[in-house]
Amino acid sequence: MTLLVAGQDRWVHERLSASLAEVEGRFTAELVSDLACVNDLVTHVERYRGKMLRPMLVLVSGMATAPAADGAGDNVVDAHRIIATVVEMVHMATLVHDDILDEAEVRRQGTTVNALNGNEAAVMLGDYLISHAYHLCSSLDRPRISRMIADATNTVCEGELLQLANRNNWDLDEATYFEIIRRKTASLTGGCCQLGAILHEEPSEQFGDAMYTFGEKVGTAFQVVDDLLDLIGEEKTVGKSLGRDLAKGKLTLPLIHYLSNVDAARRTHMLALIRNIGGEPDTVAPVNGTSTRLARVAEVRQIITASNSMAYAGQRAHRLIDDAKKALEVLPESPARTLLADMADAVLTRRN
Amino acid sequence: MTLLVAGQDRWVHERLSASLAEVEGRFTAELVSDLACVNDLVTHVERYRGKMLRPMLVLVSGMATAPAADGAGDNVVDAHRIIATVVEMVHMATLVHDDILDEAEVRRQGTTVNALNGNEAAVMLGDYLISHAYHLCSSLDRPRISRMIADATNTVCEGELLQLANRNNWDLDEATYFEIIRRKTASLTGGCCQLGAILHEEPSEQFGDAMYTFGEKVGTAFQVVDDLLDLIGEEKTVGKSLGRDLAKGKLTLPLIHYLSNVDAARRTHMLALIRNIGGEPDTVAPVNGTSTRLARVAEVRQIITASNSMAYAGQRAHRLIDDAKKALEVLPESPARTLLADMADAVLTRRN
């Protein structure tokens, strides 16, 4: 997430960059083992490193909930950087475990940890990350913080399981869709912002709830946009193969809206397109260089882009970001508060 | 693990049973979710429930390190029962994740969580267990205990990864074999006994190290015997399909000893038998009702049973149990100390 910054906000941005660099260093240092085979595997985690959204939420929430009055410090303490590292480890663990695939899918994927080292290595690598996250967290000597992290991971697991239970559920409704992403994504981003507020030496308990709301709304919008990009993004720009949600039997917001708002004939046609995408390997029956599966994904994209369901999903994301920014109004004005609002806006314009 | 008890030890055994029943209740209660799909999946954990060795180690270590002088109580506090639940959750999580299989193996297995619900459900169920374990642990408000649990799980993961890195390593040496089981099994059983000693309201720090040694030796012997049973046990008695270690390219103590002590011709013959067991499904080329794979496993069993490598592995287990019992000598005599020694002996005579 690159943000253009200038003038008085620049100092905040530089402080954030310095803290993020510390987080990256700690992340790497925490995972070092005396076993070479463990260190070799951990290097694969690098390819999952991305936007550092969750550490940024912890750090900037910390800055914004206790802005330095005299500009002499950013009021982010070591606990913020520790928890920023912890949440990134938790997030990496879920990404690694998300790449565990079932038999049919293994054949089609090529570059995930499990394709490189087998499903078992991916499971253990994720477990190693989560175990180190809890270890680092308990080094804080603040059991309440450990409980909040464990609470968030409980909820993330529930979200993943709810999503799995709704695989190939072509009648998935909007309420269940939002319940899934509230648990699997927004509970952690909400926790990040709340933790940012309460980790100060003099905890800003007054801002905890507002910051949770901010993080939850931003996380929900982030996931909606993520799902949009999987459906209609440019493969090169997004940086991963598209149509994965459909291949895994996951309905996302534009399709849920489309299926419940079109006439029976269009609904039947769309269901025929998406029902079996997951079962077909890329290599079967290529037509003019495009496989049946990819041709179907392309037709789904075309239909959805031409419908008003894409705009509907975009509007939902916009509303979530508006609500998120409203939650910030309880905070004192500061460059860090402005940065939080900019981060929220950036969720809507991101292309990867 | 059933132990015959009589006379004065009987009271200790009854107290243990009552505590174990509490642990089982708490285990179930902690995992309840507001989502029906989560509760449905959690019921699969029941089939992994077994000997409750790790909770027993916590509880009896607690009894033995602060035996009640007047027989009026067992000095096991609520923290013991909480941690006994936590270690069982951690252990269940590793069992569930151990059942994640790669493509070739999925075809051969029939009753694991992943076979019932796919690899992804097994991954998430394990994550759900581990997350709840940490959450319950942090409810103790004792960060040092949380760190010890996270330390142990870090080490367990390293052991699993070291084992994975040595898959199909037919030159695996004894030192590496013991390093793998020290990390993947003995670090947790050692931690269980140490935690039993230090969880008292007036912590028995003096017994912490001795109890760790006891638990580590018992855990190591337990794993050696587990590996023996996989190789030469009776399928019905053990309760799971045998030869799984070989099918997964895992060398265990009797085979390591055999391969490094026989002449070149026998070594070559044995390697030819075991190298490809993992690649062959049961259903291919059955001969007189026995598949090639099972016939090979049977021949490996025959050779190993007739060699002195079986006896060698048994002696190593015996020596470990002797060392474990020696570690108990620093404790005051008590029925609970006797029970710990009996539990250690039971590791050697178990058949499943």
XYZ file of C-alpha atoms in Angstrom:
704
model
C 0.000 0.000 0.000
C 1.821 3.071 -1.248
C 0.546 6.400 -0.063
C 1.573 9.747 -1.451
C 2.535 11.965 1.426
C 3.827 15.473 1.670
C 4.291 18.336 4.096
C 3.419 17.867 7.747
C 2.274 14.268 7.228
C 5.693 13.324 5.968
C 7.204 12.986 9.416
C 4.505 10.512 10.468
C 5.131 8.506 7.335
C 8.857 8.368 7.985
C 8.272 7.228 11.555
C 5.921 4.537 10.258
C 8.508 3.336 7.734
C 11.137 3.102 10.480
C 8.764 1.088 12.698
C 7.795 -1.210 9.825
C 11.474 -1.887 9.133
C 11.870 -2.849 12.793
C 8.849 -5.136 12.523
C 10.336 -6.851 9.466
C 13.642 -7.357 11.248
C 11.959 -8.815 14.315
C 9.747 -11.038 12.175
C 12.804 -12.601 10.551
C 14.818 -12.826 13.769
C 11.997 -14.530 15.711
C 11.722 -17.366 13.208
C 15.401 -18.345 13.196
C 15.949 -21.931 14.302
C 19.045 -23.977 15.102
C 17.824 -26.401 12.413
C 18.879 -25.610 8.836
C 15.832 -27.405 7.398
C 13.517 -25.085 9.347
C 15.343 -21.949 8.175
C 15.223 -23.195 4.570
C 11.468 -23.617 4.748
C 10.927 -20.269 6.467
C 12.501 -18.501 3.472
C 9.370 -19.508 1.533
C 7.374 -17.200 3.789
C 9.042 -14.279 2.033
C 6.907 -14.853 -1.020
C 3.781 -14.230 1.036
C 5.050 -10.883 2.325
C 2.913 -8.137 0.950
C 1.271 -4.942 2.002
C 1.958 -5.155 5.749
C -1.581 -3.828 6.210
C -2.064 -5.381 9.657
C 1.209 -4.125 11.200
C 0.478 -0.680 9.716
C -2.957 -0.699 11.349
C -1.414 -1.457 14.762
C 1.285 1.185 14.416
C -0.745 4.041 12.930
C -3.605 3.337 15.362
C -1.027 3.660 18.109
C 0.178 6.988 16.722
C -3.329 8.345 16.217
C -4.716 7.415 19.651
C -1.961 9.205 21.577
C -0.436 11.742 19.185
C 2.648 13.466 20.517
C 1.665 16.977 21.545
C 5.100 18.451 20.946
C 6.059 16.453 17.859
C 9.012 15.030 19.816
C 7.918 11.393 19.621
C 5.227 9.267 18.051
C 4.055 7.607 21.273
C 4.390 4.196 19.694
C 6.040 1.953 22.263
C 7.912 -1.327 21.832
C 4.704 -3.239 22.601
C 3.204 -1.818 19.405
C 6.077 -3.123 17.323
C 5.914 -6.532 19.042
C 2.179 -6.867 18.417
C 2.606 -5.561 14.856
C 5.024 -8.473 14.329
C 2.626 -10.913 16.022
C -0.359 -10.005 13.813
C 1.764 -10.293 10.669
C 2.849 -13.793 11.771
C -0.774 -14.757 12.409
C -1.749 -13.402 8.995
C 1.129 -15.215 7.237
C 0.096 -18.448 8.973
C -3.439 -18.126 7.607
C -2.086 -17.420 4.095
C 0.181 -20.472 4.228
C -2.655 -22.662 5.536
C -5.061 -21.220 2.947
C -2.773 -22.725 0.327
C -3.303 -26.266 1.599
C -5.219 -27.847 -1.186
C -7.177 -30.953 -1.794
C -6.209 -33.619 -4.256
C -7.947 -32.212 -7.322
C -6.495 -28.763 -6.804
C -2.909 -29.862 -6.230
C -2.733 -30.832 -9.878
C -3.536 -27.291 -11.004
C -1.421 -25.165 -8.685
C 2.233 -24.521 -9.215
C 3.986 -22.122 -6.900
C 2.577 -22.382 -3.390
C 4.515 -23.833 -0.458
C 2.500 -27.023 -0.711
C 3.340 -27.418 -4.384
C 7.018 -26.916 -3.568
C 7.242 -29.042 -0.439
C 3.971 -30.909 -0.120
C 0.906 -30.225 1.978
C 2.589 -31.456 5.156
C 5.389 -28.892 4.954
C 2.823 -26.123 4.445
C 0.846 -27.291 7.486
C 3.936 -27.381 9.687
C 5.237 -24.037 8.415
C 1.902 -22.405 9.286
C 1.940 -24.072 12.712
C 5.501 -22.843 13.259
C 4.419 -19.271 12.445
C 1.404 -19.355 14.747
C 3.379 -20.905 17.580
C 6.044 -18.213 17.299
C 3.338 -15.549 17.161
C 1.940 -16.733 20.507
C 5.402 -17.051 21.991
C 6.325 -13.498 21.010
C 2.969 -12.262 22.254
C 3.378 -13.882 25.670
C 6.800 -12.206 25.979
C 4.855 -8.970 26.569
C 3.823 -10.220 30.035
C 0.316 -8.868 29.448
C -2.144 -11.800 29.516
C -5.054 -9.614 28.396
C -3.219 -8.906 25.136
C -2.502 -12.626 24.646
C -6.180 -13.363 25.201
C -7.192 -10.721 22.633
C -4.839 -12.245 20.044
C -6.109 -15.769 20.786
C -9.706 -14.483 20.636
C -9.044 -13.005 17.204
C -7.445 -16.227 15.930
C -10.380 -18.283 17.306
C -12.706 -16.077 15.279
C -10.524 -16.244 12.149
C -10.649 -20.075 12.324
C -14.438 -19.980 12.697
C -14.674 -17.733 9.645
C -12.544 -20.139 7.610
C -14.684 -23.074 8.739
C -17.916 -21.213 7.922
C -16.513 -20.461 4.483
C -15.582 -24.110 4.005
C -19.067 -25.227 5.088
C -20.492 -22.965 2.381
C -18.248 -24.219 -0.387
C -20.347 -24.965 -3.459
C -23.362 -23.399 -1.762
C -24.729 -21.547 -4.782
C -27.561 -20.113 -2.670
C -25.184 -18.306 -0.296
C -26.867 -15.119 0.911
C -25.321 -11.738 1.552
C -25.712 -11.947 5.332
C -23.711 -15.184 5.490
C -21.089 -13.762 3.097
C -20.562 -10.788 5.414
C -20.549 -13.052 8.475
C -17.742 -15.108 6.890
C -15.553 -12.089 6.133
C -16.332 -10.420 9.458
C -14.852 -13.455 11.168
C -12.056 -14.497 8.829
C -10.701 -11.021 7.989
C -12.322 -8.154 9.885
C -11.932 -9.633 13.382
C -8.145 -9.479 13.016
C -7.988 -6.004 11.422
C -10.411 -4.765 14.088
C -8.186 -6.299 16.767
C -5.108 -4.651 15.222
C -6.593 -1.166 15.552
C -7.986 -1.811 19.028
C -4.593 -3.122 20.174
C -2.920 -0.048 18.719
C -5.154 2.063 20.975
C -4.695 0.105 24.203
C -0.989 -0.795 24.068
C 0.233 2.621 25.234
C 1.862 2.805 28.620
C -1.128 4.879 29.636
C -3.768 2.925 27.734
C -6.238 4.920 25.650
C -9.132 2.665 26.603
C -11.509 5.422 25.514
C -10.524 4.886 21.870
C -10.470 1.058 21.915
C -14.033 0.511 20.712
C -13.907 3.226 18.039
C -10.636 1.834 16.705
C -12.065 -1.709 16.624
C -14.970 -0.387 14.541
C -12.565 1.424 12.217
C -10.440 -1.708 11.707
C -13.439 -3.980 11.284
C -14.973 -1.776 8.579
C -11.648 -1.349 6.774
C -11.001 -5.113 6.922
C -14.477 -5.909 5.593
C -14.051 -3.435 2.705
C -10.570 -4.834 2.058
C -11.976 -8.360 1.699
C -14.843 -7.194 -0.542
C -12.293 -5.496 -2.819
C -10.044 -8.580 -2.668
C -12.962 -10.687 -3.859
C -13.728 -8.162 -6.627
C -10.126 -8.258 -7.837
C -10.194 -12.075 -7.906
C -13.184 -11.834 -10.233
C -12.393 -8.873 -12.473
C -8.786 -7.794 -11.840
C -5.919 -7.994 -14.306
C -3.944 -11.160 -13.614
C -0.588 -9.409 -14.039
C -1.495 -6.536 -11.734
C -3.086 -8.643 -8.996
C -0.083 -10.981 -9.017
C -1.949 -14.234 -8.602
C -4.137 -16.421 -10.780
C -7.679 -15.102 -10.962
C -10.959 -16.944 -10.575
C -9.567 -18.893 -7.584
C -12.654 -18.139 -5.514
C -14.900 -19.684 -8.162
C -12.541 -22.626 -8.582
C -12.903 -23.250 -4.849
C -16.681 -22.978 -4.932
C -16.680 -19.613 -3.137
C -19.424 -17.172 -4.069
C -18.507 -13.510 -3.557
C -20.567 -10.342 -3.335
C -21.061 -9.435 -7.037
C -22.170 -12.973 -7.894
C -24.411 -13.269 -4.839
C -26.087 -10.007 -5.879
C -26.307 -11.075 -9.525
C -27.804 -14.506 -8.783
C -30.483 -13.085 -6.511
C -31.480 -10.220 -8.835
C -31.631 -11.647 -12.358
C -34.394 -13.622 -14.056
C -34.505 -17.402 -13.917
C -32.928 -17.915 -17.345
C -29.885 -15.774 -16.579
C -29.529 -17.360 -13.166
C -29.605 -20.834 -14.709
C -27.020 -19.836 -17.308
C -24.687 -18.347 -14.686
C -25.019 -21.385 -12.417
C -24.152 -23.650 -15.356
C -21.003 -21.574 -15.907
C -19.756 -21.540 -12.330
C -20.889 -24.873 -10.888
C -18.090 -26.990 -12.306
C -15.219 -24.560 -12.700
C -13.398 -26.129 -9.753
C -13.507 -29.624 -11.197
C -11.831 -28.836 -14.486
C -8.073 -28.733 -14.810
C -6.582 -26.027 -17.064
C -5.073 -28.649 -19.292
C -8.292 -30.281 -20.452
C -9.885 -29.381 -23.801
C -8.087 -26.155 -24.705
C -9.951 -24.173 -27.379
C -7.902 -21.645 -29.388
C -5.266 -21.683 -26.673
C -7.812 -21.031 -23.913
C -9.014 -23.904 -21.757
C -12.683 -24.475 -21.107
C -12.195 -23.437 -17.491
C -10.521 -20.147 -18.384
C -13.107 -19.501 -21.100
C -15.852 -19.923 -18.516
C -14.126 -17.606 -16.051
C -13.823 -15.052 -18.857
C -17.554 -15.297 -19.634
C -18.445 -14.897 -15.947
C -16.248 -11.778 -15.834
C -17.910 -10.382 -18.942
C -21.445 -10.909 -17.622
C -20.671 -9.514 -14.175
C -18.822 -6.488 -15.527
C -21.770 -5.643 -17.785
C -24.294 -6.054 -14.932
C -24.981 -3.575 -12.131
C -23.778 -6.134 -9.548
C -20.192 -4.929 -9.847
C -21.286 -1.373 -9.054
C -23.394 -2.674 -6.170
C -20.388 -4.401 -4.587
C -18.265 -1.303 -5.142
C -20.868 0.835 -3.396
C -20.953 -1.521 -0.410
C -17.166 -1.163 -0.100
C -17.479 2.638 -0.351
C -20.087 2.717 2.394
C -17.909 0.590 4.651
C -14.999 2.992 4.182
C -17.263 5.973 4.893
C -18.373 4.281 8.134
C -14.763 3.502 9.017
C -13.727 7.131 8.610
C -16.685 8.279 10.699
C -15.388 6.118 13.556
C -12.172 8.159 13.491
C -14.028 11.366 14.403
C -13.640 10.704 18.147
C -9.846 10.969 17.808
C -8.006 14.283 18.142
C -6.939 15.700 14.803
C -3.399 14.658 13.898
C -1.305 13.665 10.877
C -1.635 10.024 12.041
C -5.444 10.271 12.024
C -5.218 11.658 8.482
C -2.976 8.736 7.540
C -5.557 6.259 8.869
C -8.228 7.911 6.713
C -5.877 7.789 3.698
C -5.200 4.101 4.338
C -8.958 3.486 4.398
C -9.410 5.336 1.088
C -6.512 3.407 -0.460
C -8.461 0.154 0.078
C -10.947 1.345 -2.556
C -8.401 2.292 -5.199
C -5.980 -0.599 -4.888
C -5.374 -2.747 -7.949
C -3.505 -5.561 -6.214
C -3.406 -46.423 29.803
C -5.102 -48.641 32.341
C -3.265 -49.220 35.576
C -4.147 -51.822 38.159
C -4.269 -50.120 41.496
C -5.088 -51.293 44.954
C -4.797 -50.360 48.600
C -3.373 -46.993 49.567
C -2.722 -45.954 45.943
C -6.378 -46.275 45.191
C -7.275 -42.869 46.605
C -4.724 -41.156 44.342
C -6.125 -43.021 41.380
C -9.663 -41.963 42.185
C -8.595 -38.341 42.547
C -6.858 -38.604 39.183
C -9.968 -40.034 37.540
C -12.071 -37.199 38.924
C -9.606 -34.597 37.624
C -9.437 -36.281 34.214
C -13.223 -36.191 33.992
C -13.065 -32.445 34.702
C -10.429 -32.043 32.001
C -12.625 -33.862 29.486
C -15.581 -31.652 30.355
C -13.562 -28.487 30.016
C -12.042 -29.692 26.746
C -15.495 -30.105 25.234
C -16.903 -26.891 26.717
C -13.998 -24.744 25.481
C -14.502 -25.790 21.877
C -18.214 -24.951 21.660
C -18.946 -22.343 18.986
C -22.050 -20.382 18.057
C -21.632 -21.871 14.574
C -23.222 -25.286 13.988
C -20.700 -26.137 11.234
C -17.836 -25.683 13.708
C -19.479 -27.874 16.341
C -20.138 -30.570 13.726
C -16.484 -30.655 12.760
C -15.282 -30.641 16.361
C -17.151 -33.915 16.973
C -14.540 -35.566 14.715
C -11.931 -34.775 17.361
C -13.543 -37.437 19.533
C -12.055 -40.148 17.380
C -8.563 -38.925 18.219
C -9.199 -39.079 21.971
C -7.012 -41.745 23.461
C -4.880 -42.395 26.474
C -4.912 -38.870 27.950
C -1.210 -39.434 28.697
C -0.291 -35.739 28.656
C -3.083 -34.539 30.992
C -2.236 -37.424 33.317
C 1.413 -36.360 33.368
C 0.417 -32.803 34.364
C -1.981 -33.961 37.076
C 0.078 -36.751 38.650
C 3.225 -34.598 38.497
C 1.219 -31.987 40.367
C 0.204 -34.528 43.008
C 3.694 -35.983 43.368
C 5.548 -32.672 43.721
C 3.406 -31.409 46.602
C 1.774 -34.466 48.135
C -0.822 -33.690 50.764
C 0.707 -34.383 54.129
C -2.558 -35.191 55.822
C -4.295 -36.960 52.964
C -6.978 -34.264 53.032
C -6.342 -32.958 49.519
C -4.255 -33.768 46.486
C -2.692 -30.313 46.096
C -3.703 -30.218 42.485
C -5.129 -26.763 41.836
C -7.399 -25.500 39.080
C -4.348 -24.332 37.103
C -3.295 -27.983 36.783
C -6.630 -28.943 35.278
C -6.556 -25.953 32.913
C -3.053 -26.785 31.681
C -3.950 -30.487 31.456
C -6.742 -29.414 29.078
C -4.386 -27.122 27.157
C -1.757 -29.827 26.531
C -4.425 -32.269 25.373
C -5.686 -29.642 22.888
C -2.150 -29.048 21.636
C -1.650 -32.806 21.264
C -4.986 -33.259 19.446
C -4.031 -30.427 17.079
C -0.783 -32.190 16.164
C -2.651 -35.477 15.592
C -5.197 -33.780 13.332
C -2.443 -31.970 11.400
C -0.383 -35.177 11.185
C -3.252 -36.614 9.181
C -2.922 -34.002 6.450
C -1.757 -36.017 3.539
C -0.321 -35.418 0.147
C -2.016 -36.354 -3.052
C -0.679 -39.897 -3.389
C -1.594 -40.783 0.166
C -5.115 -39.388 0.094
C -6.068 -42.210 -2.222
C -5.059 -44.836 0.301
C -6.474 -43.469 3.538
C -10.043 -43.838 4.552
C -11.093 -42.582 7.949
C -9.110 -39.478 8.916
C -10.636 -36.006 9.181
C -9.092 -35.072 5.867
C -10.603 -38.095 4.157
C -14.010 -37.172 5.601
C -13.904 -33.423 5.018
C -10.865 -32.692 2.879
C -7.426 -31.470 3.833
C -8.618 -27.912 4.340
C -11.108 -28.878 7.042
C -8.378 -30.833 8.842
C -6.035 -27.829 8.698
C -8.673 -25.482 10.087
C -9.793 -27.921 12.780
C -6.192 -28.222 13.993
C -5.808 -24.438 13.934
C -9.050 -24.082 15.884
C -7.734 -26.485 18.548
C -4.371 -24.733 18.873
C -5.958 -21.295 19.012
C -8.319 -22.415 21.781
C -5.390 -24.005 23.620
C -3.559 -20.660 23.686
C -6.708 -18.805 24.642
C -7.388 -21.115 27.570
C -3.745 -20.925 28.595
C -3.704 -17.125 28.619
C -6.809 -17.176 30.856
C -4.431 -18.278 33.638
C -2.957 -14.765 33.771
C 0.526 -16.260 34.098
C 2.619 -15.205 31.080
C 5.505 -17.494 32.019
C 3.197 -20.508 31.656
C 1.992 -19.242 28.258
C 5.600 -18.843 27.165
C 6.420 -22.400 28.280
C 3.482 -23.785 26.280
C 4.468 -21.738 23.216
C 8.102 -22.842 23.660
C 7.009 -26.461 23.692
C 4.859 -26.020 20.572
C 7.725 -24.243 18.780
C 9.887 -27.270 19.491
C 7.178 -29.746 18.445
C 6.901 -27.947 15.079
C 10.675 -28.077 14.634
C 10.612 -31.803 15.340
C 7.884 -32.336 12.740
C 9.847 -30.300 10.197
C 13.069 -32.203 10.944
C 11.173 -35.449 10.448
C 9.757 -34.178 7.164
C 13.223 -33.117 5.980
C 14.400 -36.680 6.628
C 11.566 -38.356 4.785
C 12.982 -41.008 2.468
C 16.407 -40.505 4.042
C 17.441 -44.174 4.192
C 20.734 -43.221 5.841
C 19.043 -41.613 8.847
C 21.261 -42.113 11.902
C 20.249 -42.843 15.470
C 21.276 -39.421 16.772
C 18.984 -37.641 14.295
C 16.164 -40.113 15.039
C 16.376 -39.274 18.744
C 16.670 -35.548 17.990
C 13.424 -35.753 16.004
C 11.489 -37.503 18.787
C 13.034 -35.343 21.501
C 11.541 -32.324 19.754
C 8.280 -33.655 18.366
C 7.188 -35.765 21.366
C 9.449 -35.487 24.414
C 9.520 -31.676 24.601
C 5.768 -31.648 25.270
C 5.729 -34.554 27.746
C 8.722 -32.981 29.527
C 6.846 -29.674 29.642
C 3.747 -31.424 31.032
C 5.657 -32.810 34.017
C 7.563 -29.567 34.627
C 4.308 -27.598 34.524
C 2.763 -30.053 36.987
C 5.592 -29.201 39.386
C 5.499 -25.419 39.065
C 1.751 -24.736 38.867
C 1.154 -25.029 42.605
C 0.195 -21.906 44.461
C 3.535 -22.226 46.192
C 5.551 -23.354 43.182
C 7.837 -26.349 43.667
C 10.585 -24.855 41.536
C 13.004 -27.310 43.107
C 11.325 -30.218 41.318
C 10.837 -28.512 37.923
C 14.040 -29.755 36.295
C 13.761 -33.303 37.643
C 10.168 -33.525 36.445
C 11.143 -32.228 33.002
C 13.754 -34.993 32.791
C 11.197 -37.588 33.876
C 8.666 -36.437 31.263
C 11.260 -36.174 28.512
C 12.534 -39.716 29.101
C 9.017 -41.139 29.334
C 7.982 -39.310 26.149
C 11.041 -40.541 24.270
C 10.404 -44.137 25.370
C 6.708 -43.723 24.481
C 7.623 -42.686 20.928
C 10.161 -45.508 20.532
C 7.444 -47.991 21.566
C 4.923 -46.256 19.285
C 7.323 -46.729 16.384
C 7.866 -50.383 17.354
C 4.117 -51.018 17.420
C 3.736 -49.433 13.976
C 6.263 -51.942 12.690
C 5.435 -55.159 14.531
C 2.156 -54.631 16.412
C -1.107 -56.428 15.752
C -3.287 -54.229 13.552
C -6.446 -54.985 15.555
C -4.810 -54.275 18.916
C -3.011 -51.098 17.855
C -6.208 -49.762 16.327
C -4.688 -48.174 13.247
C -3.192 -49.384 9.995
C 0.393 -50.529 10.462
C 3.459 -49.762 8.392
C 2.399 -46.115 8.145
C 5.878 -44.935 9.103
C 7.426 -46.877 6.222
C 4.717 -45.721 3.841
C 5.660 -42.157 4.763
C 9.370 -42.775 4.283
C 10.068 -42.639 8.039
C 12.849 -44.845 9.354
C 12.473 -45.874 12.991
C 14.899 -47.285 15.542
C 14.824 -51.040 14.739
C 15.338 -50.398 11.027
C 18.046 -47.781 11.618
C 19.862 -50.320 13.793
C 19.317 -53.142 11.291
C 20.514 -51.150 8.277
C 23.703 -50.048 9.983
C 24.596 -53.482 11.407
C 23.939 -56.008 8.654
C 26.096 -56.995 5.690
C 25.803 -55.218 2.347
C 23.597 -57.890 0.758
C 20.982 -57.793 3.534
C 21.073 -54.012 3.609
C 20.471 -53.876 -0.147
C 17.594 -56.351 0.120
C 15.965 -54.394 2.962
C 16.346 -51.084 1.122
C 14.726 -52.611 -1.953
C 11.785 -53.676 0.225
C 11.208 -50.344 1.966
C 12.183 -47.717 -0.600
C 8.971 -47.743 -2.566
C 6.357 -48.851 -0.062
C 4.933 -45.345 0.078
C 4.372 -45.124 -3.656
C 2.217 -48.209 -3.990
C -1.507 -48.101 -3.350
C -3.084 -51.094 -1.588
C -5.298 -51.790 -4.533
C -2.571 -52.461 -7.089
C -1.504 -56.011 -7.935
C -3.023 -58.022 -5.091
C -1.435 -61.473 -4.792
C -3.541 -64.131 -3.024
C -5.579 -61.401 -1.418
C -2.508 -59.537 -0.200
C -1.290 -56.478 -2.088
C 2.356 -56.085 -3.022
C 2.671 -53.266 -0.501
C 1.256 -55.293 2.367
C 3.358 -58.295 1.364
C 6.462 -56.125 1.560
C 5.490 -54.748 4.950
C 4.982 -58.315 6.121
C 8.440 -59.341 4.919
C 10.033 -56.318 6.640
C 8.274 -57.326 9.867
C 9.495 -60.904 9.534
C 13.119 -59.891 8.978
C 13.153 -57.336 11.779
C 11.460 -59.649 14.263
C 14.025 -62.363 13.553
C 16.955 -59.937 13.922
C 18.405 -58.575 17.157
C 17.394 -55.016 16.166
C 13.994 -55.412 17.768
C 15.613 -56.367 21.065
C 18.034 -53.451 20.725
C 15.187 -50.959 20.359
C 13.350 -52.561 23.293
C 16.466 -52.218 25.458
C 16.814 -48.552 24.571
C 13.212 -47.994 25.683
C 13.890 -49.914 28.918
C 16.947 -47.778 29.667
C 14.985 -44.589 29.083
C 12.324 -45.724 31.553
C 15.010 -46.637 34.104
C 16.494 -43.125 33.723
C 13.029 -41.593 34.036
C 12.350 -43.416 37.295
C 15.747 -42.392 38.658
C 14.751 -38.747 38.114
C 11.819 -39.334 40.508
C 14.142 -40.117 43.413
C 14.387 -36.440 44.431
C 10.645 -36.426 45.197
C 9.288 -37.347 48.614
C 7.813 -40.833 48.706
C 4.065 -40.798 48.055
C 1.381 -42.825 46.308
C 1.489 -40.241 43.476
C 5.222 -40.812 42.993
C 4.525 -44.544 42.812
C 1.829 -43.871 40.242
C 4.307 -41.891 38.085
C 6.715 -44.837 38.203
C 3.870 -47.211 37.280
C 2.897 -44.963 34.354
C 6.512 -45.070 33.162
C 6.570 -48.881 33.367
C 3.240 -49.094 31.535
C 4.865 -47.423 28.495
C 6.975 -50.564 28.033
C 4.130 -53.054 28.245
C 1.500 -51.242 26.238
C 0.130 -52.975 23.172
C -1.717 -50.000 21.680
